CSV table of C-alpha atoms in Angstrom, one decimal:
chain,number,residue,atom,x,y,z
A,177,UNK,CA,94.3,103.8,72.4
A,178,UNK,CA,96.6,105.0,75.0
A,179,UNK,CA,95.3,107.7,77.0
A,180,UNK,CA,98.3,109.5,78.7
A,181,UNK,CA,102.2,109.6,77.1
A,182,UNK,CA,104.8,111.6,76.4
A,183,UNK,CA,104.7,113.0,72.8
A,184,UNK,CA,108.2,112.9,70.8
A,185,UNK,CA,108.4,116.2,69.1
A,186,UNK,CA,108.3,115.5,65.1
A,187,UNK,CA,111.8,117.4,65.0
A,188,UNK,CA,114.5,117.8,66.3
A,189,UNK,CA,116.2,120.6,64.5
A,190,UNK,CA,114.6,124.0,63.3
A,191,UNK,CA,116.0,126.5,60.4
A,192,UNK,CA,116.4,129.9,60.9
A,193,UNK,CA,117.0,130.9,57.0
A,194,UNK,CA,120.0,128.0,56.1
A,195,UNK,CA,120.9,127.9,60.3
A,196,UNK,CA,119.8,124.7,62.1
A,197,UNK,CA,118.8,125.5,65.4
A,198,UNK,CA,119.2,121.7,67.1
A,199,UNK,CA,117.4,120.7,70.7
A,200,UNK,CA,119.9,118.7,71.2
A,201,UNK,CA,123.3,121.1,71.1
A,202,UNK,CA,120.5,123.7,73.2
A,203,UNK,CA,120.0,121.2,75.2
A,204,UNK,CA,124.0,120.8,75.8
A,205,UNK,CA,124.7,124.6,75.5
A,206,UNK,CA,122.2,125.3,78.2
A,207,UNK,CA,123.7,123.0,80.2
A,208,UNK,CA,127.3,124.4,79.7
A,209,UNK,CA,125.9,127.6,81.1
A,210,UNK,CA,123.7,125.8,84.7
A,211,UNK,CA,126.9,124.6,85.6
A,212,UNK,CA,128.9,127.4,85.1
A,213,UNK,CA,126.5,129.9,86.9
A,214,UNK,CA,126.5,127.9,89.8
A,215,UNK,CA,130.1,126.7,90.2
A,216,UNK,CA,130.4,130.2,90.0
A,217,UNK,CA,127.9,130.9,92.7
A,218,UNK,CA,130.1,128.4,94.7
A,219,UNK,CA,133.3,128.8,93.8
A,220,UNK,CA,132.9,132.4,95.2
A,221,UNK,CA,131.1,131.1,98.4
A,222,UNK,CA,134.6,129.2,99.2
A,223,UNK,CA,136.4,131.8,99.0
A,224,UNK,CA,137.6,132.1,95.1
A,225,UNK,CA,137.1,134.6,93.0
A,226,UNK,CA,134.7,135.6,90.0
A,227,UNK,CA,134.8,134.0,87.0
A,228,UNK,CA,137.4,131.3,87.8
A,229,UNK,CA,135.2,128.8,87.1
A,230,UNK,CA,134.4,130.0,83.3
A,231,UNK,CA,138.1,130.6,82.4
A,232,UNK,CA,138.6,127.1,83.4
A,233,UNK,CA,135.3,125.3,81.9
A,234,UNK,CA,137.0,127.5,78.6
A,235,UNK,CA,139.8,124.5,78.3
A,236,UNK,CA,137.2,121.5,80.1
A,237,UNK,CA,134.4,122.1,78.0
A,238,UNK,CA,136.0,121.7,74.7
A,239,UNK,CA,137.7,118.3,76.5
A,240,UNK,CA,134.9,117.1,77.5
A,241,UNK,CA,132.9,117.3,74.4
A,242,UNK,CA,136.1,115.6,72.4
A,243,UNK,CA,136.3,113.6,75.5
A,244,UNK,CA,132.3,112.5,75.2
A,245,UNK,CA,132.2,111.7,71.4
A,246,UNK,CA,135.2,109.7,71.1
A,247,UNK,CA,134.4,107.2,73.9
A,248,UNK,CA,131.0,107.0,71.9
A,249,UNK,CA,132.8,106.4,68.6
A,250,UNK,CA,135.2,103.8,70.7
A,251,UNK,CA,132.6,102.1,72.5
A,252,UNK,CA,130.0,101.7,69.2
A,253,UNK,CA,132.5,101.6,66.7
A,254,UNK,CA,130.5,99.4,64.6
A,255,UNK,CA,127.7,102.1,64.2
A,256,UNK,CA,130.5,104.6,61.9
A,257,UNK,CA,133.3,101.4,60.5
A,258,UNK,CA,131.0,98.5,59.7
A,259,UNK,CA,130.3,97.8,56.1
A,260,UNK,CA,128.1,100.4,54.7
A,261,UNK,CA,128.8,102.9,57.4
A,262,UNK,CA,130.2,106.4,56.4
A,263,UNK,CA,133.0,107.2,59.1
A,264,UNK,CA,132.7,110.7,58.7
A,265,UNK,CA,129.4,110.1,60.7
A,266,UNK,CA,131.6,110.0,63.6
A,267,UNK,CA,132.5,113.6,63.6
A,268,UNK,CA,128.4,114.8,63.8
A,269,UNK,CA,128.0,115.2,67.6
A,270,UNK,CA,125.1,117.2,66.2
A,271,UNK,CA,123.6,114.0,65.5
A,272,UNK,CA,123.6,112.7,69.2
A,273,UNK,CA,126.1,110.6,70.9
A,274,UNK,CA,128.3,111.2,73.8
A,275,UNK,CA,129.2,109.0,76.4
A,276,UNK,CA,129.6,110.6,80.1
A,277,UNK,CA,132.4,108.7,81.0
A,278,UNK,CA,134.7,109.7,78.4
A,279,UNK,CA,133.1,113.8,78.6
A,280,UNK,CA,134.5,113.4,83.0
A,281,UNK,CA,137.6,111.6,81.8
A,282,UNK,CA,138.8,114.1,79.0
A,283,UNK,CA,137.0,116.9,80.7
A,284,UNK,CA,138.8,116.8,84.1
A,285,UNK,CA,141.9,116.5,81.7
A,286,UNK,CA,140.7,119.9,80.0
A,287,UNK,CA,140.3,121.4,83.9
A,288,UNK,CA,143.5,120.8,85.4
A,289,UNK,CA,144.9,122.4,82.4
A,290,UNK,CA,142.8,124.8,83.1
A,291,UNK,CA,143.5,125.2,87.2
A,292,UNK,CA,146.7,125.1,86.4
A,293,UNK,CA,146.9,127.9,84.6
A,294,UNK,CA,145.0,129.6,87.5
A,295,UNK,CA,146.7,128.4,90.3
A,296,UNK,CA,144.0,126.5,92.0
A,297,UNK,CA,144.0,123.2,93.2
A,298,UNK,CA,141.6,121.0,91.2
A,299,UNK,CA,140.4,118.9,93.6
A,300,UNK,CA,138.1,122.4,95.3
A,301,UNK,CA,137.4,122.6,91.6
A,302,UNK,CA,136.0,119.8,90.8
A,303,UNK,CA,134.0,120.0,94.4
A,304,UNK,CA,132.4,123.4,93.3
A,305,UNK,CA,131.3,122.3,90.3
A,306,UNK,CA,130.1,119.1,91.0
A,307,UNK,CA,126.3,119.5,91.9
A,308,UNK,CA,126.3,122.3,88.1
A,309,UNK,CA,128.1,119.0,86.2
A,310,UNK,CA,124.9,117.2,87.4
A,311,UNK,CA,122.0,119.8,86.3
A,312,UNK,CA,124.1,119.8,83.1
A,313,UNK,CA,123.6,116.3,82.6
A,314,UNK,CA,120.2,116.6,83.7
A,315,UNK,CA,119.4,119.4,80.8
A,316,UNK,CA,121.3,117.8,78.3
A,317,UNK,CA,119.5,114.1,78.5
A,318,UNK,CA,116.8,116.4,77.1
A,319,UNK,CA,118.4,116.5,73.7
A,320,UNK,CA,118.0,112.3,73.4
A,321,UNK,CA,114.1,113.1,73.3
A,322,UNK,CA,114.7,116.0,70.5
A,323,UNK,CA,116.7,112.9,68.9
A,324,UNK,CA,114.0,110.2,70.1
A,325,UNK,CA,116.9,107.9,71.1
A,326,UNK,CA,118.1,106.0,74.4
A,327,UNK,CA,114.9,105.0,75.2
A,328,UNK,CA,113.8,101.8,77.2
A,329,UNK,CA,111.9,98.6,77.3
A,330,UNK,CA,108.2,98.9,76.2
A,331,UNK,CA,105.9,99.6,78.3
A,332,UNK,CA,102.2,101.3,78.7
A,333,UNK,CA,102.9,103.2,81.9
A,334,UNK,CA,100.8,106.6,81.5
A,335,UNK,CA,104.3,108.4,81.4
A,336,UNK,CA,105.2,106.5,78.7
A,337,UNK,CA,107.4,107.9,76.1
A,338,UNK,CA,106.1,107.6,71.9
A,339,UNK,CA,108.7,107.1,69.3
A,340,UNK,CA,107.1,107.9,66.3
A,341,UNK,CA,110.2,108.3,64.0
A,342,UNK,CA,111.4,104.7,62.4
A,343,UNK,CA,114.9,105.7,61.3
A,344,UNK,CA,118.0,104.0,61.8
A,345,UNK,CA,116.0,100.9,62.8
A,346,UNK,CA,113.3,102.2,65.6
A,347,UNK,CA,110.0,100.8,65.5
A,348,UNK,CA,107.5,103.2,66.7
A,349,UNK,CA,105.5,102.8,70.0
A,350,UNK,CA,105.9,103.3,73.8
A,351,UNK,CA,108.7,102.6,75.6
A,352,UNK,CA,110.4,104.0,79.1
A,353,UNK,CA,111.7,107.2,79.1
A,354,UNK,CA,114.6,106.4,80.5
A,355,UNK,CA,116.1,110.2,79.2
A,356,UNK,CA,113.3,111.5,82.1
A,357,UNK,CA,114.6,108.7,84.4
A,358,UNK,CA,117.8,109.6,84.1
A,359,UNK,CA,117.3,113.8,84.1
A,360,UNK,CA,115.2,113.1,87.3
A,361,UNK,CA,118.5,111.4,88.7
A,362,UNK,CA,120.9,113.6,88.0
A,363,UNK,CA,119.0,116.4,89.7
A,364,UNK,CA,118.6,114.4,93.0
A,365,UNK,CA,122.0,113.7,92.2
A,366,UNK,CA,123.2,117.6,92.7
A,367,UNK,CA,120.6,118.4,95.5
A,368,UNK,CA,122.2,115.2,97.5
A,369,UNK,CA,125.7,116.7,96.7
A,370,UNK,CA,124.8,120.4,97.9
A,371,UNK,CA,123.2,118.6,100.8
A,372,UNK,CA,126.2,116.4,101.9
A,373,UNK,CA,128.3,119.4,101.4
A,374,UNK,CA,127.1,121.9,103.4
A,375,UNK,CA,126.2,119.4,106.3
A,376,UNK,CA,129.9,117.6,106.6
A,377,UNK,CA,132.2,120.6,104.8
A,378,UNK,CA,133.5,117.8,102.5
A,379,UNK,CA,136.3,118.8,100.6
A,380,UNK,CA,139.8,118.0,98.7
A,381,UNK,CA,137.3,116.3,95.4
A,382,UNK,CA,134.9,114.2,97.7
A,383,UNK,CA,131.9,116.2,96.9
A,384,UNK,CA,132.9,115.4,93.6
A,385,UNK,CA,133.5,111.7,94.3
A,386,UNK,CA,129.8,111.8,95.9
A,387,UNK,CA,128.0,113.1,92.3
A,388,UNK,CA,130.5,110.5,90.7
A,389,UNK,CA,129.6,107.1,93.1
A,390,UNK,CA,125.8,108.6,93.4
A,391,UNK,CA,125.4,108.8,89.6
A,392,UNK,CA,126.6,105.7,88.9
A,393,UNK,CA,123.8,104.1,90.8
A,394,UNK,CA,121.4,105.8,88.8
A,395,UNK,CA,122.9,104.9,85.5
A,396,UNK,CA,123.2,101.3,85.9
A,397,UNK,CA,119.2,100.5,86.5
A,398,UNK,CA,118.8,102.5,84.0
A,399,UNK,CA,121.2,101.2,81.6
A,400,UNK,CA,120.1,98.1,82.4
A,401,UNK,CA,116.2,99.6,81.2
A,402,UNK,CA,117.5,100.4,77.5
A,403,UNK,CA,117.0,98.5,74.4
A,404,UNK,CA,119.3,100.5,72.2
A,405,UNK,CA,122.4,97.7,70.6
A,406,UNK,CA,125.6,97.5,73.3
A,407,UNK,CA,128.6,95.5,73.9
A,408,UNK,CA,127.5,92.7,76.3
A,409,UNK,CA,130.1,91.5,79.0
A,410,UNK,CA,129.2,88.6,81.2
A,411,UNK,CA,125.2,89.6,80.3
A,412,UNK,CA,126.1,92.7,81.5
A,413,UNK,CA,126.1,96.2,79.3
A,414,UNK,CA,129.7,97.8,78.9
A,415,UNK,CA,128.1,100.9,80.5
A,416,UNK,CA,127.1,99.1,83.2
A,417,UNK,CA,130.4,97.6,83.9
A,418,UNK,CA,131.7,101.0,84.0
A,419,UNK,CA,129.2,102.3,86.2
A,420,UNK,CA,130.0,99.3,89.0
A,421,UNK,CA,134.0,99.9,88.1
A,422,UNK,CA,133.7,104.0,88.6
A,423,UNK,CA,131.2,103.6,91.3
A,424,UNK,CA,134.0,101.4,93.9
A,425,UNK,CA,136.9,104.5,92.4
A,426,UNK,CA,134.5,107.2,93.7
A,427,UNK,CA,134.0,105.4,97.1
A,428,UNK,CA,137.5,104.1,97.6
A,429,UNK,CA,138.7,107.7,97.1
A,430,UNK,CA,135.9,109.1,99.6
A,431,UNK,CA,137.3,106.7,102.4
A,432,UNK,CA,141.1,107.2,102.0
A,433,UNK,CA,140.9,111.4,101.1
A,434,UNK,CA,139.0,111.8,104.5
A,435,UNK,CA,141.8,109.7,106.7
A,436,UNK,CA,144.3,111.4,104.6
A,437,UNK,CA,142.9,115.1,104.1
A,438,UNK,CA,140.1,115.4,106.6
A,439,UNK,CA,138.2,118.8,106.3
A,440,UNK,CA,138.0,121.3,103.9
A,441,UNK,CA,140.9,123.9,101.8
A,442,UNK,CA,141.3,127.0,103.9
A,443,UNK,CA,142.0,128.4,100.8
A,444,UNK,CA,140.8,127.4,97.0
A,445,UNK,CA,142.5,129.9,95.1
A,446,UNK,CA,145.8,132.1,96.4
A,447,UNK,CA,145.3,135.7,96.4
A,448,UNK,CA,142.0,135.8,96.3
A,449,UNK,CA,140.4,138.5,98.6
A,450,UNK,CA,136.8,138.9,98.2
A,451,UNK,CA,136.0,135.9,99.5
A,452,UNK,CA,133.1,135.3,102.5
A,453,UNK,CA,135.6,133.6,104.8
A,454,UNK,CA,138.4,136.3,104.5
A,455,UNK,CA,135.6,139.1,104.7
A,456,UNK,CA,134.7,137.3,107.6
A,457,UNK,CA,137.7,136.7,109.5
A,458,UNK,CA,138.6,140.8,108.4
A,459,UNK,CA,135.3,141.5,110.3
A,460,UNK,CA,136.8,140.0,113.1
A,461,UNK,CA,139.9,141.6,113.1
A,462,UNK,CA,138.0,144.7,112.5
A,463,UNK,CA,136.1,143.7,115.6
A,464,UNK,CA,139.6,142.6,117.9
A,465,UNK,CA,141.1,146.2,116.9
A,466,UNK,CA,137.9,148.0,117.9
A,467,UNK,CA,137.7,146.2,120.8
A,468,UNK,CA,141.4,147.0,121.8
A,469,UNK,CA,141.5,150.6,120.8
A,470,UNK,CA,138.3,151.0,123.3
A,471,UNK,CA,140.0,149.0,126.1
A,472,UNK,CA,142.9,151.6,125.4
A,473,UNK,CA,140.8,154.4,125.4
A,474,UNK,CA,139.1,153.4,128.6
A,475,UNK,CA,142.6,153.2,130.2
A,476,UNK,CA,143.9,156.6,128.8
A,477,UNK,CA,140.8,158.5,130.0
A,478,UNK,CA,141.1,156.9,133.2
A,479,UNK,CA,144.7,157.9,133.8
A,480,UNK,CA,143.8,161.2,132.4
A,481,UNK,CA,141.6,161.4,135.2
A,482,UNK,CA,143.5,161.1,137.7
A,483,UNK,CA,146.1,163.0,136.9
A,484,UNK,CA,144.9,166.6,137.2
A,485,UNK,CA,144.0,165.2,140.4
A,486,UNK,CA,147.3,165.0,141.5
A,487,UNK,CA,148.8,167.4,139.7
A,488,UNK,CA,146.0,170.0,142.0
A,489,UNK,CA,147.2,167.9,145.1
A,490,UNK,CA,151.2,168.9,144.4
A,491,UNK,CA,150.5,172.5,143.8
A,492,UNK,CA,148.1,172.8,147.0
A,493,UNK,CA,150.7,171.4,149.2
A,494,UNK,CA,153.6,173.7,147.7
A,495,UNK,CA,151.8,176.7,148.3
A,496,UNK,CA,151.0,175.0,151.9
A,497,UNK,CA,154.8,175.1,152.3
A,498,UNK,CA,155.2,178.3,150.4
A,499,UNK,CA,153.5,179.9,152.9
A,500,UNK,CA,154.6,178.6,156.2
A,501,UNK,CA,158.0,179.8,155.3
A,502,UNK,CA,157.2,183.2,154.5
A,503,UNK,CA,155.3,182.7,157.9
A,504,UNK,CA,158.6,182.0,159.9
A,505,UNK,CA,160.7,183.7,158.6
A,506,UNK,CA,159.7,187.5,160.3
A,507,UNK,CA,159.6,185.4,163.8
A,508,UNK,CA,163.2,184.3,163.2
A,509,UNK,CA,164.3,187.6,162.3
A,510,UNK,CA,162.5,189.0,165.7
A,511,UNK,CA,164.6,186.5,167.5
A,512,UNK,CA,167.8,187.6,166.3
A,513,UNK,CA,167.2,190.9,167.1
A,514,UNK,CA,166.0,190.6,171.0
A,515,UNK,CA,169.2,188.9,171.1
A,516,UNK,CA,171.7,191.4,169.5
């Protein structure tokens, strides 16, 4: 008898009349909202406009969903196109099956389109949304819990996941909750990127590359624990090879980018006037202007105090000269009279 374990939901869908409410879909939607909310805060903090992240996400999210589904269908084609399978099931996204590699790749294409339309650099946008994407993955992984899928090897640890469904070849029992492991790992990745970005002021796509590299490390060991069917190459699951290759590319990008374009972008959205950086610069200019104005006023005030004194001295000297002339004039007249 197991004293402690993680129970699986009895079902992953509820019905509001004829409308199905699927736990998997809700987890994806919550993750998207978290990513957009956090990405917007980080974008504004870098000097961008509020709303730009959401506008670009309108392009990135649909592309990402399509890319994630395509990667899953292509790498697990036998689930949909082998004998006895129905190819229509390839379109049933709500039943699970989104590959993060395809979601990020095609989502980046959608983000590139949206960024070009807004006139903002894609690397700066990617840096802003990177932690939010990791948090979104942490939310989305709970969709696998609702569907009772993607669990690990059998175990009897206190946090084991109790699988009760026997559909799709599942064997009820207690397994490693790899969905939970990956969810917690993604939260750690998000916090790492936020810290590193603040500490090293990462720019030009390096914060996003750090997210990718850190995620790949966790995905590799989590993937190793899974027991669902997968293609193997040289004894490793396909996703392990993908994680290894993407990790190396991400690290190479960080190193090369840091040498070629050190520092962070000075302007992430041309024309944005409400960014903190610009506000600080404007405040500094106002302070400098006020100080200069005070200096001018002080100088003007000093000259004004000296000017009346100078004018008073000149007037006094002039009056003294006129008085001396007036006194000298009668004496001169009297002298002329005596000579006559």
